[in-house]
Coordinates of C-alpha atoms in Angstrom, one line a residue:
V39 CA 73.5 71.4 111.1
I40 CA 74.0 74.7 109.4
P41 CA 71.0 76.9 109.9
P42 CA 69.3 78.3 106.8
E43 CA 70.4 81.9 107.7
V44 CA 74.1 81.0 107.1
E45 CA 75.4 80.7 103.6
F46 CA 78.9 80.1 102.4
L47 CA 80.0 81.9 99.3
S48 CA 83.1 81.4 97.1
L49 CA 84.1 84.8 95.8
D50 CA 87.0 86.0 93.6
V51 CA 88.0 89.0 95.6
D52 CA 91.0 89.6 93.4
G53 CA 89.1 89.5 90.1
D54 CA 86.4 91.6 88.4
G55 CA 85.0 94.1 90.9
I56 CA 81.8 94.6 88.9
L57 CA 81.1 90.8 89.0
L58 CA 81.9 90.7 92.7
K59 CA 79.3 93.5 93.4
Q60 CA 76.7 91.8 91.2
T61 CA 77.2 88.5 93.1
L62 CA 76.9 90.2 96.5
Q63 CA 73.8 92.1 95.3
Q64 CA 72.1 88.8 94.3
W65 CA 73.0 87.3 97.7
Q66 CA 71.8 90.4 99.6
S67 CA 68.5 90.2 97.8
S68 CA 68.1 86.5 98.8
C69 CA 68.7 87.3 102.5
N70 CA 65.0 88.1 103.0
G71 CA 63.9 84.9 101.2
Y72 CA 64.0 82.8 104.4
D73 CA 60.4 82.5 105.6
D74 CA 60.1 79.5 107.8
E75 CA 56.9 79.8 109.8
N76 CA 58.3 77.4 112.4
R77 CA 61.2 79.8 113.0
Q78 CA 59.5 83.2 112.6
S79 CA 56.4 84.7 114.1
Q80 CA 54.0 86.6 111.9
Q81 CA 55.1 89.8 113.6
Q82 CA 58.7 89.1 112.8
Q83 CA 57.8 88.3 109.2
R84 CA 55.9 91.6 108.8
Q85 CA 58.8 93.5 110.4
Q86 CA 61.3 91.8 108.1
Q87 CA 59.3 92.8 105.0
H88 CA 59.8 96.5 105.9
N89 CA 63.4 96.2 106.8
K90 CA 66.4 96.0 104.6
P91 CA 68.0 92.5 104.3
K92 CA 70.0 91.6 107.4
C93 CA 73.2 90.5 105.8
L94 CA 76.7 90.3 107.1
V95 CA 79.9 89.2 105.3
V96 CA 82.7 87.3 107.2
H97 CA 85.8 87.2 105.0
T98 CA 88.0 84.2 105.8
G99 CA 89.5 83.8 102.3
G100 CA 93.2 83.7 103.2
P101 CA 96.1 83.7 102.9
F102 CA 96.0 87.5 102.9
Q103 CA 99.7 88.1 102.3
G104 CA 100.4 89.8 99.0
R105 CA 97.0 91.5 98.7
T106 CA 96.9 95.2 98.7
K107 CA 93.4 96.2 97.9
P108 CA 90.4 95.7 100.3
T109 CA 88.1 95.0 97.4
L110 CA 85.5 93.0 99.3
L111 CA 85.2 95.5 102.1
S112 CA 84.8 98.3 99.7
T113 CA 82.1 96.4 97.8
C114 CA 80.3 95.6 101.1
L115 CA 80.3 99.2 102.1
S116 CA 78.9 100.3 98.8
L117 CA 75.9 98.0 99.5
S118 CA 75.7 98.9 103.2
I119 CA 76.6 95.4 104.3
P120 CA 78.4 95.0 107.7
Y121 CA 81.7 93.2 107.5
V122 CA 84.4 91.4 109.5
D123 CA 87.6 89.6 108.3
V124 CA 90.5 87.6 109.7
C125 CA 93.1 89.5 107.7
D126 CA 96.6 88.9 109.1
E127 CA 98.4 91.2 106.6
W128 CA 99.2 94.6 108.1
E129 CA 99.5 96.6 104.9
L130 CA 96.1 95.4 103.7
A131 CA 94.5 95.9 107.1
E132 CA 95.8 99.4 107.5
T133 CA 94.7 100.3 103.9
S134 CA 91.2 99.1 104.9
K135 CA 91.3 101.3 107.9
S136 CA 92.8 104.5 106.4
K137 CA 90.9 104.4 103.1
L138 CA 87.5 103.1 104.1
H139 CA 86.8 104.2 107.7
S140 CA 85.2 107.4 106.6
M141 CA 83.0 105.6 104.1
A142 CA 81.8 103.2 106.7
R143 CA 80.8 106.0 109.0
E144 CA 79.0 107.8 106.2
K145 CA 77.2 104.6 105.3
N146 CA 76.4 103.9 109.0
V147 CA 78.0 100.4 108.8
P148 CA 80.1 98.8 111.5
C149 CA 83.1 96.7 110.4
I150 CA 85.9 94.9 112.3
I151 CA 89.1 93.9 110.6
S152 CA 91.9 91.5 111.6
C153 CA 89.7 89.6 114.0
G154 CA 89.6 85.9 115.0
I155 CA 91.7 84.3 117.7
W156 CA 95.1 85.8 116.8
P157 CA 95.1 88.4 115.5
G158 CA 91.8 89.4 117.2
V159 CA 91.1 88.0 120.7
S160 CA 94.8 88.5 121.5
A161 CA 94.4 92.2 121.0
L162 CA 91.4 92.2 123.3
M163 CA 93.6 90.5 125.9
A164 CA 96.2 93.2 125.5
K165 CA 93.6 95.9 126.0
E166 CA 92.2 94.1 129.0
G167 CA 95.7 93.8 130.5
A168 CA 96.5 97.4 129.8
E169 CA 93.4 98.6 131.6
S170 CA 93.8 96.2 134.4
L171 CA 97.4 97.2 135.0
A172 CA 96.7 100.9 134.7
S173 CA 93.9 100.6 137.3
K174 CA 96.2 98.7 139.6
L175 CA 99.0 101.2 139.3
R176 CA 96.6 104.2 139.8
S177 CA 95.2 102.5 142.9
S178 CA 98.7 101.8 144.3
Y179 CA 100.5 105.0 143.5
C180 CA 98.2 107.8 142.3
N181 CA 95.8 108.0 145.3
D182 CA 98.1 107.7 148.3
E183 CA 96.5 109.0 151.5
E184 CA 99.3 111.4 152.2
G185 CA 99.0 113.2 148.9
T186 CA 95.2 113.3 149.1
A187 CA 95.2 114.6 152.7
A188 CA 97.6 117.4 151.9
G189 CA 95.8 118.3 148.8
D190 CA 99.0 117.5 146.8
E191 CA 98.3 118.3 143.1
S192 CA 101.1 116.0 142.1
T193 CA 98.8 113.0 142.5
K194 CA 96.7 114.4 139.7
E195 CA 99.8 114.6 137.5
T196 CA 100.8 111.0 138.1
K197 CA 100.1 108.7 135.3
A198 CA 100.2 105.0 134.6
E199 CA 102.3 104.3 131.5
I200 CA 102.2 101.1 129.5
E201 CA 105.8 100.4 128.5
S202 CA 105.6 97.1 126.6
I203 CA 103.2 94.5 125.3
D204 CA 104.6 91.1 124.3
Y205 CA 102.5 88.6 122.3
S206 CA 103.4 84.9 122.4
F207 CA 101.6 82.1 120.5
F208 CA 101.9 78.4 120.3
T209 CA 100.0 76.0 118.0
A210 CA 100.5 72.2 118.1
G211 CA 101.0 71.1 114.5
T212 CA 98.6 73.0 112.3
G213 CA 95.9 73.2 114.9
N214 CA 93.7 71.0 112.5
A215 CA 93.8 73.9 110.0
G216 CA 95.8 71.8 107.6
P217 CA 97.9 73.1 104.7
T218 CA 96.4 76.6 104.8
I219 CA 98.2 77.6 108.0
V220 CA 101.4 76.0 106.7
S221 CA 101.3 78.0 103.4
A222 CA 100.5 81.2 105.4
T223 CA 103.5 80.6 107.6
F224 CA 105.8 80.2 104.6
L225 CA 104.5 83.6 103.3
L226 CA 105.2 85.1 106.7
L227 CA 108.8 83.8 106.6
A228 CA 109.3 86.2 103.7
T229 CA 107.6 89.1 105.5
P230 CA 109.6 91.5 107.7
V231 CA 108.4 91.4 111.2
I232 CA 106.9 94.7 112.4
T233 CA 107.9 95.5 116.0
F234 CA 107.7 98.8 117.9
L235 CA 110.7 100.0 120.0
N236 CA 110.5 103.2 122.0
G237 CA 107.5 104.3 120.1
R238 CA 109.0 103.8 116.6
R239 CA 108.4 101.0 114.1
A240 CA 111.4 98.7 113.7
D241 CA 111.2 95.9 111.1
K242 CA 113.1 92.8 112.0
E243 CA 114.1 89.5 110.4
P244 CA 111.4 86.8 110.8
W245 CA 112.0 83.7 112.9
T246 CA 114.8 85.3 115.0
E247 CA 115.2 86.3 118.7
M248 CA 114.0 83.0 120.2
K249 CA 112.5 83.1 123.6
Q250 CA 111.2 80.3 126.0
I251 CA 107.7 81.1 127.1
D252 CA 105.5 79.5 129.8
F253 CA 102.0 79.1 128.4
G254 CA 100.5 77.7 131.6
K255 CA 99.1 74.4 132.7
G256 CA 98.7 71.8 130.0
V257 CA 101.0 73.5 127.6
G258 CA 104.1 74.4 129.6
D259 CA 107.3 76.0 128.3
R260 CA 107.6 76.4 124.5
L261 CA 110.1 78.1 122.2
V262 CA 108.8 81.0 120.1
W263 CA 110.4 83.2 117.4
L264 CA 109.5 86.6 116.0
L265 CA 106.8 86.4 113.4
D266 CA 104.7 89.2 111.8
N267 CA 101.3 89.9 113.4
P268 CA 99.0 92.9 112.7
D269 CA 98.2 93.0 116.5
V270 CA 101.6 94.6 116.9
P271 CA 101.1 97.8 114.9
S272 CA 97.4 98.0 115.6
T273 CA 98.1 97.8 119.4
A274 CA 101.0 100.3 119.2
L275 CA 99.0 102.8 117.1
Y276 CA 95.4 102.4 118.2
L277 CA 95.4 101.0 121.8
N278 CA 94.6 104.4 123.3
C279 CA 92.2 105.8 120.6
R280 CA 89.4 106.4 123.2
H281 CA 87.4 108.7 120.9
Q282 CA 86.3 105.7 118.7
H283 CA 84.1 104.1 121.3
N284 CA 82.5 106.0 124.2
D285 CA 82.0 103.2 126.7
D286 CA 85.6 103.0 128.0
D287 CA 86.2 104.0 131.6
G288 CA 88.7 106.8 130.7
D289 CA 92.0 105.1 131.6
D290 CA 95.0 107.3 131.7
T291 CA 97.2 105.3 129.4
A292 CA 96.3 107.8 126.6
N293 CA 98.9 109.1 124.3
V294 CA 101.3 106.3 125.1
V295 CA 102.7 104.2 122.3
P296 CA 104.1 101.0 123.9
N297 CA 106.9 98.7 122.7
V298 CA 105.3 95.8 121.1
S299 CA 106.4 92.5 119.6
S300 CA 104.9 89.1 118.6
R301 CA 106.4 85.6 118.6
F302 CA 105.1 82.1 117.5
G303 CA 106.2 78.5 117.9
T304 CA 104.8 75.1 117.0
A305 CA 105.2 71.4 117.7
P306 CA 106.9 69.1 117.0
L307 CA 110.1 71.1 117.8
V308 CA 111.7 70.0 114.5
W309 CA 109.0 72.0 112.6
N310 CA 110.3 75.2 114.1
Y311 CA 113.8 74.5 112.8
L312 CA 112.3 73.5 109.4
F313 CA 110.6 76.9 109.2
G314 CA 113.9 78.6 110.1
G315 CA 115.7 76.6 107.4
M316 CA 113.1 77.6 104.8
K317 CA 114.4 81.2 105.0
V318 CA 117.4 80.1 102.9
L319 CA 115.0 80.0 99.9
P320 CA 114.7 83.1 97.8
R321 CA 112.2 85.5 99.3
S322 CA 110.5 85.8 95.9
L323 CA 109.7 82.1 96.1
L324 CA 108.6 82.1 99.7
Y325 CA 106.2 85.0 98.9
N326 CA 104.8 83.2 95.9
R327 CA 101.3 82.3 97.1
N328 CA 100.6 79.7 94.5
A329 CA 103.9 78.0 95.0
M330 CA 103.7 77.8 98.7
Q331 CA 100.1 76.6 98.6
A332 CA 101.1 73.9 96.2
F333 CA 103.9 72.8 98.4
A334 CA 101.7 72.7 101.4
L335 CA 99.1 70.6 99.6
F336 CA 101.8 68.3 98.4
S337 CA 102.9 67.9 102.1
E338 CA 99.3 67.4 103.3
P339 CA 99.6 63.6 104.1
I340 CA 102.6 64.3 106.4
I341 CA 100.9 67.4 107.9
R342 CA 97.8 65.4 108.8
L343 CA 99.9 62.6 110.3
V344 CA 101.8 65.0 112.5
D345 CA 98.6 66.7 113.6
R346 CA 97.3 63.3 114.8
L347 CA 100.5 62.8 116.8
V348 CA 100.9 66.2 118.4
G349 CA 97.2 67.4 118.7
A350 CA 95.8 70.8 117.8
T351 CA 96.3 72.9 121.0
N352 CA 96.4 76.7 120.6
A353 CA 97.8 78.8 123.4
M354 CA 98.2 82.6 123.7
R355 CA 100.1 84.7 126.2
V356 CA 100.1 88.4 126.5
D357 CA 102.5 90.2 128.9
V358 CA 101.7 93.9 129.6
T359 CA 104.4 95.9 131.5
G360 CA 103.9 99.4 132.9
C361 CA 104.9 101.8 135.5
V362 CA 104.0 105.1 137.2
V363 CA 105.3 108.3 135.8
R364 CA 105.5 111.2 138.3
R365 CA 105.1 114.9 137.3
D366 CA 108.8 115.4 137.4
G367 CA 109.3 112.5 134.9
T368 CA 110.6 109.9 137.4
K369 CA 109.3 106.4 137.0
E370 CA 108.5 103.8 139.7
G371 CA 106.5 100.8 140.5
R372 CA 107.1 98.8 137.3
E373 CA 104.8 95.8 137.1
T374 CA 103.7 93.2 134.6
V375 CA 100.3 91.6 134.1
T376 CA 100.3 88.2 132.3
L377 CA 97.2 87.0 130.5
R378 CA 96.8 83.4 129.1
V379 CA 94.2 81.6 127.1
A380 CA 94.4 78.1 125.6
H381 CA 92.1 75.8 123.7
D382 CA 92.4 72.2 122.6
D383 CA 91.8 72.9 119.0
L384 CA 92.9 76.0 117.0
E385 CA 90.4 75.5 114.2
M386 CA 87.5 75.4 116.7
C387 CA 88.6 78.4 118.7
V388 CA 89.3 80.5 115.6
G389 CA 85.7 79.8 114.4
L390 CA 84.3 80.6 117.9
A391 CA 86.2 83.9 118.1
T392 CA 85.4 85.0 114.6
A393 CA 81.7 84.2 115.2
A394 CA 81.8 86.3 118.4
F395 CA 83.1 89.3 116.5
A396 CA 80.6 88.8 113.7
L397 CA 77.7 88.6 116.2
E398 CA 78.8 91.8 117.9
V399 CA 78.8 93.6 114.5
A400 CA 75.4 92.1 113.6
R401 CA 73.8 93.2 116.8
S402 CA 75.2 96.6 116.5
M403 CA 73.9 97.0 112.9
Y404 CA 70.5 95.3 113.2
G405 CA 69.8 94.9 117.0
S406 CA 68.9 91.7 118.8
G407 CA 65.4 92.5 119.9
S408 CA 66.5 92.8 123.5
E409 CA 66.3 96.1 125.4
D410 CA 69.6 95.3 127.0
D411 CA 71.3 95.4 123.6
A412 CA 69.6 98.6 122.4
T413 CA 72.9 100.5 122.4
P414 CA 75.4 99.4 119.7
T415 CA 78.7 98.1 121.0
V416 CA 80.4 98.6 117.6
L417 CA 80.0 102.0 116.1
P418 CA 79.9 102.7 112.3
G419 CA 83.4 102.6 110.9
V420 CA 86.3 100.3 110.3
F421 CA 87.9 99.2 113.5
F422 CA 90.7 97.0 114.8
P423 CA 89.8 94.7 117.7
V424 CA 92.0 96.8 120.1
E425 CA 89.8 99.8 119.4
L426 CA 86.6 98.2 120.6
G427 CA 84.9 99.4 123.8
K428 CA 84.7 97.6 127.1
R429 CA 81.2 96.1 126.5
A430 CA 82.1 94.6 123.1
R431 CA 85.4 93.3 124.5
E432 CA 83.7 91.6 127.5
N433 CA 81.0 90.0 125.2
I434 CA 83.6 88.5 122.9
L435 CA 85.9 87.3 125.7
E436 CA 82.9 85.6 127.3
V437 CA 82.3 83.6 124.2
V438 CA 86.0 82.7 123.8
K439 CA 86.0 81.5 127.4
E440 CA 83.9 78.5 126.2
D441 CA 85.9 75.3 126.1
A442 CA 89.2 77.1 127.1
F443 CA 91.3 74.9 129.4
V444 CA 93.4 77.9 130.4
Y445 CA 91.7 81.2 130.9
E446 CA 93.7 83.7 132.9
L447 CA 93.1 87.4 132.3
G448 CA 95.5 88.7 134.9
K449 CA 92.9 90.2 137.3

């Protein structure tokens, strides 16, 4: 049963901006209309009358490919409404960040973009792995007894450096998401894959450089191919922006831009080769949102049948590799931390993860009434998941752990 506080809106985010703002204003005004005496005490009702409406927008209206203007986010900020989205288009996400971060800070509104299961939770896994590996390397190489006893200053100059972060994803069928994920995949086949090599962006051809990846118990080895994912540039560019949230523990991976890539595969195996074969179509056709959505809807009976046969498993793996860099520039102690999370149903875990991000933003904006949650975990501004502080990350990962049949965070 959907509680009265939750309302689903159908908005034309690509249409008339004035109409969009008017629609949101009407909805915002209705947020205080809920007055169920069975659910609210008189004290809560009186408090609500003096407070501004407690609204939050969760934008799930994909596919996001082909969009260039963050119209809905901009409109929400103009009305001081906190916001999260599941945008998987880097150019749109980066525009949101670069153009609207200052506005969000001025309005004192927290926002998270490109959240969900992947992108989203996967970036939190990368951050968790980077901090875990850095701590392990520091413990093993930066605090040796000989250096400490001799007062050797070289130990202070020794740093843990993250060299690479590799994302891998597997979804059986469409994960119960149906035609939407199929049309989004078609659009991604026309999108150059952003990777980072030696600290520099390197765009590559989609659905190439196949690898076999072990996703753990219950999933096993699967083939995956390069596919664009905003986690790649957001991790490479924002992993070490410690100034954004002040509850990090001060890891020494700062100023390091890692090598980052992302791959995806599906089941049945033949679907992977079908996707690869689709690349022979003109890129203009593959990037036509209406055409690809129509084709996906036409194929829906087959899509649903395949989903019944192969299930809806979603599995994620993140490999974080790092080493120790001495004062003289020499490197040693290269190690890799592997993190895995898997759920039985992609659709369910995407909803769970998105809700976890949204709740973190809502608590930061409006509070939860608990003294333990008095300090916001998401500051005003527009943030990628990888930028969130440790408390927010732990809260979200704890929610995602629910119903996961694989949950290995490499500790």
